[in-house]
GROMACS .gro file of C-alpha atoms in nm:
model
  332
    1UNK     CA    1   1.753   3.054   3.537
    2UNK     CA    2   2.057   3.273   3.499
    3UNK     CA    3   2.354   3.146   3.768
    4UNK     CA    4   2.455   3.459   3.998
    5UNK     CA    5   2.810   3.507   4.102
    6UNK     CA    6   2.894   3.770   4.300
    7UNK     CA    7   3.265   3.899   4.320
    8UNK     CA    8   3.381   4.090   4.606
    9UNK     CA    9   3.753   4.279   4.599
   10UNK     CA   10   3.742   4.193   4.168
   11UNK     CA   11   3.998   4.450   4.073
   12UNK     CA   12   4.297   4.309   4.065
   13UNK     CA   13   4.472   4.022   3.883
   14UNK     CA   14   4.270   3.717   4.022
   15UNK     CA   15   3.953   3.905   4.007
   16UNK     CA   16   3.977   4.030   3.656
   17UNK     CA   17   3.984   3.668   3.544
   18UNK     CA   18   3.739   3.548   3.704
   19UNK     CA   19   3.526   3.779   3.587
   20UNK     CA   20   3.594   3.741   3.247
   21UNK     CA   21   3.540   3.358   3.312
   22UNK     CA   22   3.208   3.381   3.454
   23UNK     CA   23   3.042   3.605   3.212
   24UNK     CA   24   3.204   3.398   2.880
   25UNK     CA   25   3.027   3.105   3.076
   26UNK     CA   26   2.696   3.289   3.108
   27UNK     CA   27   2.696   3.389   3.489
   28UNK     CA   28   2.546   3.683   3.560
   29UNK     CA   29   2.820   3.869   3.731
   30UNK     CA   30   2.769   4.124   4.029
   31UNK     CA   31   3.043   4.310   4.175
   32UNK     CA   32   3.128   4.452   4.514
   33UNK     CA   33   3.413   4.707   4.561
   34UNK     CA   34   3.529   5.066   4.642
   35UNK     CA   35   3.479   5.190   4.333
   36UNK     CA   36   3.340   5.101   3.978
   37UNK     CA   37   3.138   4.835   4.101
   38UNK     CA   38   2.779   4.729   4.140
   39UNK     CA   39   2.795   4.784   4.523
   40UNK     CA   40   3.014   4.951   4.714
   41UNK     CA   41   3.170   4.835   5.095
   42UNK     CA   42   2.963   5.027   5.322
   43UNK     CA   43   2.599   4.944   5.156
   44UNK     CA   44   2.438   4.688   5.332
   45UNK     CA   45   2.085   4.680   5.173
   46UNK     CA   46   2.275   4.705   4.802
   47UNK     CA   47   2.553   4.411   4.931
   48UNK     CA   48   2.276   4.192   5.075
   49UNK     CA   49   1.986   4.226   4.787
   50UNK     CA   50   2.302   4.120   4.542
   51UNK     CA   51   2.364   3.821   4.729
   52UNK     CA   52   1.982   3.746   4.785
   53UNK     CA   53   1.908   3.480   4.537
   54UNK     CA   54   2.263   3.435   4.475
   55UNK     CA   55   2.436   3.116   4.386
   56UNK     CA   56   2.818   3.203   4.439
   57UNK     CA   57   3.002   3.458   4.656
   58UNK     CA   58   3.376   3.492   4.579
   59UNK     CA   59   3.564   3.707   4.843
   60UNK     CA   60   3.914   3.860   4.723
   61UNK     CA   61   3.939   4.176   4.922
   62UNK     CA   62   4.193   4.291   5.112
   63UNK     CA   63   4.520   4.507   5.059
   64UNK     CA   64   4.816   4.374   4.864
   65UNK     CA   65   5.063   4.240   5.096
   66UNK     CA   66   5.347   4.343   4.858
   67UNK     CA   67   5.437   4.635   5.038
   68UNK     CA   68   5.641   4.767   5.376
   69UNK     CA   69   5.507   4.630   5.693
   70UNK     CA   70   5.537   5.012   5.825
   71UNK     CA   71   5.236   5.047   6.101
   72UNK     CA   72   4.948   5.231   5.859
   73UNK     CA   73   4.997   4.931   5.642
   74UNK     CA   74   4.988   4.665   5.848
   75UNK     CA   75   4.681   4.832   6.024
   76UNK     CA   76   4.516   4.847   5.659
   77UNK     CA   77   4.600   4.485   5.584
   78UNK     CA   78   4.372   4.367   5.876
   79UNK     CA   79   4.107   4.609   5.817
   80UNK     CA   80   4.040   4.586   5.484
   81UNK     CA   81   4.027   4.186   5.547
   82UNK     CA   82   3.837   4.142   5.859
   83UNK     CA   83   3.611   4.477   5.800
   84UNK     CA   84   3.517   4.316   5.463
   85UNK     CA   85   3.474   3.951   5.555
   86UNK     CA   86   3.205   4.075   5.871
   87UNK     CA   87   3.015   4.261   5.642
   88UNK     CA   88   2.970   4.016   5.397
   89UNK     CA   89   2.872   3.723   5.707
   90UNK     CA   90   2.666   4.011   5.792
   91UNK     CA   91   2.504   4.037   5.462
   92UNK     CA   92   2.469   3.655   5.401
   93UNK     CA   93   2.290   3.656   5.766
   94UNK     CA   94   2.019   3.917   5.615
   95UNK     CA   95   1.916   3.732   5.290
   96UNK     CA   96   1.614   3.507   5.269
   97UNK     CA   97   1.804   3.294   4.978
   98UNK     CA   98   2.203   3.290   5.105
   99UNK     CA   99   2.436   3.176   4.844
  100UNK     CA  100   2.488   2.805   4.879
  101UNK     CA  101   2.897   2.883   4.855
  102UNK     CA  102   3.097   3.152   4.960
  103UNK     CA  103   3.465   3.120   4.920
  104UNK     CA  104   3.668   3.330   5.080
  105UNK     CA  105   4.039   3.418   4.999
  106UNK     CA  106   4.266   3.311   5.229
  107UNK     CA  107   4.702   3.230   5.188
  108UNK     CA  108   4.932   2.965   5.218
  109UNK     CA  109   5.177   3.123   5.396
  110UNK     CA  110   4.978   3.093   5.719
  111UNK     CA  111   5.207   2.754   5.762
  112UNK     CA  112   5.523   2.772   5.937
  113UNK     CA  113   5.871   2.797   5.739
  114UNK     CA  114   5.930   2.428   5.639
  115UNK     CA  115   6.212   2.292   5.491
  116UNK     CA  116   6.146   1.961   5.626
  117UNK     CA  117   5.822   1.822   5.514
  118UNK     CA  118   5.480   1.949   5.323
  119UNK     CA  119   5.222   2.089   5.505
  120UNK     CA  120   4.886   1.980   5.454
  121UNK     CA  121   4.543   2.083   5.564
  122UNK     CA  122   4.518   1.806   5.848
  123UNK     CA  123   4.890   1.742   5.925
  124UNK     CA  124   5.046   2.164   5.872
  125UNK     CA  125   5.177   2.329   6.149
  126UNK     CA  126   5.072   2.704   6.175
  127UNK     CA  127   5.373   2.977   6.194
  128UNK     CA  128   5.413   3.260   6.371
  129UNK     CA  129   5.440   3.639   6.304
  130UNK     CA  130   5.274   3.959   6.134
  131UNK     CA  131   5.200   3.734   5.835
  132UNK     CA  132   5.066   3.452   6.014
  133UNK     CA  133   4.844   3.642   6.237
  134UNK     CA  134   4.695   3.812   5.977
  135UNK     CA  135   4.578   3.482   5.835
  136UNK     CA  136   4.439   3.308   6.119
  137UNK     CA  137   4.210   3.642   6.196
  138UNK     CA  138   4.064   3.662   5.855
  139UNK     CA  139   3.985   3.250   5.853
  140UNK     CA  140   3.839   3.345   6.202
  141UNK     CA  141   3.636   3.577   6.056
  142UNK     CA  142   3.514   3.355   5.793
  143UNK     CA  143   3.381   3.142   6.020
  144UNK     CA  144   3.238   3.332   6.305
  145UNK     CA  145   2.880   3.303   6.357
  146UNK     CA  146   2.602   3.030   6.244
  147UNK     CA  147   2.552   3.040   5.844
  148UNK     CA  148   2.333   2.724   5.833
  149UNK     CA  149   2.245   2.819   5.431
  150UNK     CA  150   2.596   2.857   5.328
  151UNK     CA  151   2.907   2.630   5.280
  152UNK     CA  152   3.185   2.848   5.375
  153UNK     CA  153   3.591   2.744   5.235
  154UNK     CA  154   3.899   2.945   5.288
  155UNK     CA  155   4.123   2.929   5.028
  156UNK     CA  156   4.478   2.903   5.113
  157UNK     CA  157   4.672   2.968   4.843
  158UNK     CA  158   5.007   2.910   4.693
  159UNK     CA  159   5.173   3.195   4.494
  160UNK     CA  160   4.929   3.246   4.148
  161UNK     CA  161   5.074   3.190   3.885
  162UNK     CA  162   4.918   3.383   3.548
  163UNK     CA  163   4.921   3.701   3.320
  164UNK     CA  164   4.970   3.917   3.626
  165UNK     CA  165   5.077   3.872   3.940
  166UNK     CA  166   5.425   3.795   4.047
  167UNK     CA  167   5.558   3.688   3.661
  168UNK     CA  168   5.583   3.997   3.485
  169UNK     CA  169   5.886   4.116   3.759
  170UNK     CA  170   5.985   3.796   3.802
  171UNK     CA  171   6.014   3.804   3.401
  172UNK     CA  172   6.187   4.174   3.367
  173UNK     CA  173   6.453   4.021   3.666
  174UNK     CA  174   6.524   3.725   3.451
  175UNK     CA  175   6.577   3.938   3.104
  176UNK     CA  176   6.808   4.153   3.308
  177UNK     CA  177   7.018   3.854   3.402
  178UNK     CA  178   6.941   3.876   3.777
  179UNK     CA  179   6.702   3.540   3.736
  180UNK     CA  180   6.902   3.365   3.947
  181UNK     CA  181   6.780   3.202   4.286
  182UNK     CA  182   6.712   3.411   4.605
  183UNK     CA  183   6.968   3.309   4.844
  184UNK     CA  184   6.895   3.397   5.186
  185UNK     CA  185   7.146   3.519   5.481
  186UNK     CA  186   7.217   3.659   5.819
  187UNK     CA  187   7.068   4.001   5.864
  188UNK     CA  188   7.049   4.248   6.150
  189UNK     CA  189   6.706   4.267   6.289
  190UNK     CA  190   6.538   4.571   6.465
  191UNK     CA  191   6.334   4.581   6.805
  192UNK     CA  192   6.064   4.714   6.586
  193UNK     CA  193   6.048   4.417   6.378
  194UNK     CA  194   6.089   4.176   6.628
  195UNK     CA  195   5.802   4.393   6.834
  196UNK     CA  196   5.559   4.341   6.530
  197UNK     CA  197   5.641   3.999   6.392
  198UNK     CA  198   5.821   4.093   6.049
  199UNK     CA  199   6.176   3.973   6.077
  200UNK     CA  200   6.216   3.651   5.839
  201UNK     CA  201   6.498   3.477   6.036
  202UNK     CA  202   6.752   3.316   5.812
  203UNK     CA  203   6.736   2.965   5.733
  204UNK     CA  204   6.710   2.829   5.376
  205UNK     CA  205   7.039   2.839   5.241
  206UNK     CA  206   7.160   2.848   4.822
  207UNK     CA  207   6.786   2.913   4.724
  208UNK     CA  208   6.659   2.580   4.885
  209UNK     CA  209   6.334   2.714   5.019
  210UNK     CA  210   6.012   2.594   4.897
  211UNK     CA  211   5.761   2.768   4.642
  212UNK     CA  212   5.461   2.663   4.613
  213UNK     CA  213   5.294   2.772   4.327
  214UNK     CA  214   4.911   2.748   4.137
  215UNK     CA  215   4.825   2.824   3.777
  216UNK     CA  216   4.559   3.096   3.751
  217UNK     CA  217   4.381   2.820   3.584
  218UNK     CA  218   4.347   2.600   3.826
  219UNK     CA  219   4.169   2.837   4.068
  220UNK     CA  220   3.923   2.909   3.880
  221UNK     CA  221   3.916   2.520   3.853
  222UNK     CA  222   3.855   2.453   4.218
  223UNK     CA  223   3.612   2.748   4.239
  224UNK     CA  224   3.436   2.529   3.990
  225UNK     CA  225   3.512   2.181   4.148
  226UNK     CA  226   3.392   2.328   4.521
  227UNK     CA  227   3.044   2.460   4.341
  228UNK     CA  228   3.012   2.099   4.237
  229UNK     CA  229   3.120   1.906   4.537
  230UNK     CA  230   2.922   2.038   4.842
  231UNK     CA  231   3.054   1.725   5.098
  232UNK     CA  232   3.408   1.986   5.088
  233UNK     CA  233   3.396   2.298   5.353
  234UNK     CA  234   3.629   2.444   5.538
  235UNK     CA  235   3.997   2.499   5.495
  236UNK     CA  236   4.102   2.428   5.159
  237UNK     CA  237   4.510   2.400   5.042
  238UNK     CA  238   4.504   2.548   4.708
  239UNK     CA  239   4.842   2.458   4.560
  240UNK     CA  240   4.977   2.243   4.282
  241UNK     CA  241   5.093   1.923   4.395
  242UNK     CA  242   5.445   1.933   4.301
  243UNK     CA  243   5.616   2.246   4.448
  244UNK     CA  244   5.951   2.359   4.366
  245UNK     CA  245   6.203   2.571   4.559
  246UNK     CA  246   6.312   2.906   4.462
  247UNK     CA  247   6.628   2.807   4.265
  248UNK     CA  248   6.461   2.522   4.054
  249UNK     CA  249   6.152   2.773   3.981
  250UNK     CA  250   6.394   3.078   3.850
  251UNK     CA  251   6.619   2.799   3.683
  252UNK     CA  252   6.257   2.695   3.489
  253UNK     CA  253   6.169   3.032   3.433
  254UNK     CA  254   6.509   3.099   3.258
  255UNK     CA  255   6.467   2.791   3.074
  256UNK     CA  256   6.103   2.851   2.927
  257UNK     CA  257   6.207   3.211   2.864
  258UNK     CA  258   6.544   3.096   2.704
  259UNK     CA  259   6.763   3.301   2.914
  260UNK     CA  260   7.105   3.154   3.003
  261UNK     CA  261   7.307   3.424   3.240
  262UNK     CA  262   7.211   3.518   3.575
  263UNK     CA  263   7.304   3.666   3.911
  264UNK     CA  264   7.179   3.519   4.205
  265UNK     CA  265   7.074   3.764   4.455
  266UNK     CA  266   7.172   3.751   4.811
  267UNK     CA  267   6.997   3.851   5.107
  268UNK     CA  268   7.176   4.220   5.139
  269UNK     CA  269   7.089   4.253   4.754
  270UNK     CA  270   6.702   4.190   4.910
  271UNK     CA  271   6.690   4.415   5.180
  272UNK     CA  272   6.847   4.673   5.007
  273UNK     CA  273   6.603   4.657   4.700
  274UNK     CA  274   6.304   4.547   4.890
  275UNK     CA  275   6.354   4.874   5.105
  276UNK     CA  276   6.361   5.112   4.715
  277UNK     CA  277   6.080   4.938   4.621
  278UNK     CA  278   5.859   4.929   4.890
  279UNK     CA  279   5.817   4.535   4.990
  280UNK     CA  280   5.936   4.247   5.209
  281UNK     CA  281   6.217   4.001   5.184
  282UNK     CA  282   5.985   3.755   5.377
  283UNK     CA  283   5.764   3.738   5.016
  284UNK     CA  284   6.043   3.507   4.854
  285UNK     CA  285   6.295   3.343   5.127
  286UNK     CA  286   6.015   3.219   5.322
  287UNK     CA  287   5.989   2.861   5.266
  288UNK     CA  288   5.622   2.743   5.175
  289UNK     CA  289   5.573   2.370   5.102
  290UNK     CA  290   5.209   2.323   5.084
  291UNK     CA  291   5.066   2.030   4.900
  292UNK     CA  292   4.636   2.008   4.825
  293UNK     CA  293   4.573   1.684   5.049
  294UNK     CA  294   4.231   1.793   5.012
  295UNK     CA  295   4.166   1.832   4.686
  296UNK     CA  296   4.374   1.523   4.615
  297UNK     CA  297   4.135   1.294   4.824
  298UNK     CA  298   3.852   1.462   4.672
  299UNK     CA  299   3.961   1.382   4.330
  300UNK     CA  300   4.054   1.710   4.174
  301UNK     CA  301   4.233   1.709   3.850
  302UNK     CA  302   4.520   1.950   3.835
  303UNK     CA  303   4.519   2.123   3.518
  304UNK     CA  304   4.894   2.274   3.555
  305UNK     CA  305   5.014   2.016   3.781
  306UNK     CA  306   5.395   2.054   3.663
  307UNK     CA  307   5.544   2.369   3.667
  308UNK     CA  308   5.742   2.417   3.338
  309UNK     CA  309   5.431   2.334   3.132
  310UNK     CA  310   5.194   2.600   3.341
  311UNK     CA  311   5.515   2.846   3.320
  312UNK     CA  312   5.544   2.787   2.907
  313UNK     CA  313   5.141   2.849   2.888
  314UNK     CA  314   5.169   3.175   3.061
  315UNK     CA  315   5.489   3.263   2.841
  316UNK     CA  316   5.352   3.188   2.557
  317UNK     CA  317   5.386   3.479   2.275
  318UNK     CA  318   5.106   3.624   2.161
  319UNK     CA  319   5.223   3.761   1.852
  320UNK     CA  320   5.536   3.962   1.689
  321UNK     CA  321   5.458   4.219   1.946
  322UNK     CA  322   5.475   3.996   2.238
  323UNK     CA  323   5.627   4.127   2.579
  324UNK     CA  324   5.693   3.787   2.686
  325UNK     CA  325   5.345   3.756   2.839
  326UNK     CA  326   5.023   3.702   2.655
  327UNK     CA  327   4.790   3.937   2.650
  328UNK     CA  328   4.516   3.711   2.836
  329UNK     CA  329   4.503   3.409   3.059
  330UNK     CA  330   4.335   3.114   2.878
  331UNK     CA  331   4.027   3.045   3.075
  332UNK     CA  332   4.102   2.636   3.199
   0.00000   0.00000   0.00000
């Protein structure tokens, strides 16, 4: 019998993989999204007969958090994560043959700002603000209500690493000569970003905070490893287990991309470009240090442990033509 996956918020870069993954292994692939997929958010019978029968539901949905924190978009952050993850419990609830996994997206930067030690699933301490809250309420949602036919695992993860993603600006910044490490500093902050939890208060100095990181690869891996290993539920740390910090990761990047100049930029530099392009400084001077304790005991095998060997497989030209980036992930 053909192995059912179903994919909910598959458009962007994690998705798209995933996808392609699945149906090169032989999955039959179902899809649930706004538009050009096999059900759309806001059909219950069509969400809940795909899932019928179902081995595998993968939820990615959600708005990109790489944008201002103005109030319409923080508003549409929660919604289109809490909205989402109820109607999919609500859909699971309504099947007569639940999937026996559903993994739910979830992010690593619900820990605190640590410069002091890793955070772990059973030893992290949870953080504060817009970011934070945002977290905890769609894990909450994950796990509301009795699902006795489904395992249920939020995946907290690191900053992806892959064709996509954060490395092609990353990549274009380096090029430019501005690869050099993030350095954070004092800056003024307003009553309306104190009111709604978005002011990253300065503390990592020279680039020194913590980025933790996962190859593309490797989720897909522990998507695969979790299928096979039903005694793991819950909160899951999905993370390679040797972060870096921000200046050793650009410092890599420039090495694997053979780039020897560059600026560092300083936390006015941030504010001011974060502000033209329409994001937050709190996306690369917060420190994360997350390790997979996890996924560790339960004897996963990192595929891109190290970062300057996942970096060089994701930089690897594909050809004469080659922007730098290949054209593809390589499915792990």
């Amino acid at each position: 019998m053909t192995r059912r996956v179903v994919i909910a918020g598959a458009s962007g870069f994690i998705g798209r993989v995933l996808i392609a993954r699945y149906e090169d292994a032989g999955w039959e692939v179902r899809t649930i999204g706004r538009s050009g997929a096999d059900a759309r958010w806001g059909d219950a019978a069509g969400i809940t007969a795909m899932l019928d029968g179902s081995e595998l539901l993968i939820n990615l949905a959600g708005k990109s958090v790489n944008c201002r924190y103005t109030e319409a978009n923080r508003a549409e952050i929660f919604r289109s994560r809490l909205e989402t993850t109820a109607e999919l419990r609500r859909a699971i609830a309504a099947t007569t043959a639940p999937p026996a996994l559903w993994v739910n997206s979830s992010t690593a930067t619900v820990y605190r700002h640590a410069e002091d030690r890793p955070m772990t699933e059973s030893t992290g301490e949870l953080g504060t603000g817009f970011s934070v809250a945002v977290a905890k309420a769609w894990e909450a949602e994950l796990f509301a209500d009795a699902l006795p036919g489904t395992r249920r695992v939020a995946l907290r993860m690191a900053i992806v690493l892959g064709d996509g993603s954060v490395m092609p600006p990353l990549v274009m910044l380096a090029r430019f000569g501005l690869g050099g490490p993030q350095v954070d500093g004092r800056w003024f902050a307003t009553r309306a970003r104190k009111r709604n939890g978005t002011q990253h208060a300065f503390r990592a100095r020279g680039g020194a905070q913590k980025f933790s990181w996962i190859h593309i690869d490797d989720v897909a891996g522990i998507i695969d490893f979790l299928v096979e290993h039903p005694d793991v539920d819950g909160i899951v740390n999905a993370s390679s287990p040797h972060p870096s910090d921000n200046r050793t990761f650009m410092a890599t990047l420039r090495r694997v991309l053979g780039v020897r100049f560059a600026l560092p930029a300083h936390r006015w530099m941030l504010e001011v470009g974060s502000a033209v392009i329409r994001t937050e400084t709190e996306l690369v001077l917060k420190s994360r240090w997350v390790v997979p304790e996890r996924l560790d005991d339960a004897g996963y095998a990192f595929i891109w442990p190290d970062l300057e060997p996942a970096l060089r497989d994701i930089l690897l030209p594909a050809g004469p033509a080659a922007d730098g980036l290949r054209s593809a992930p390589r499915n792990g």
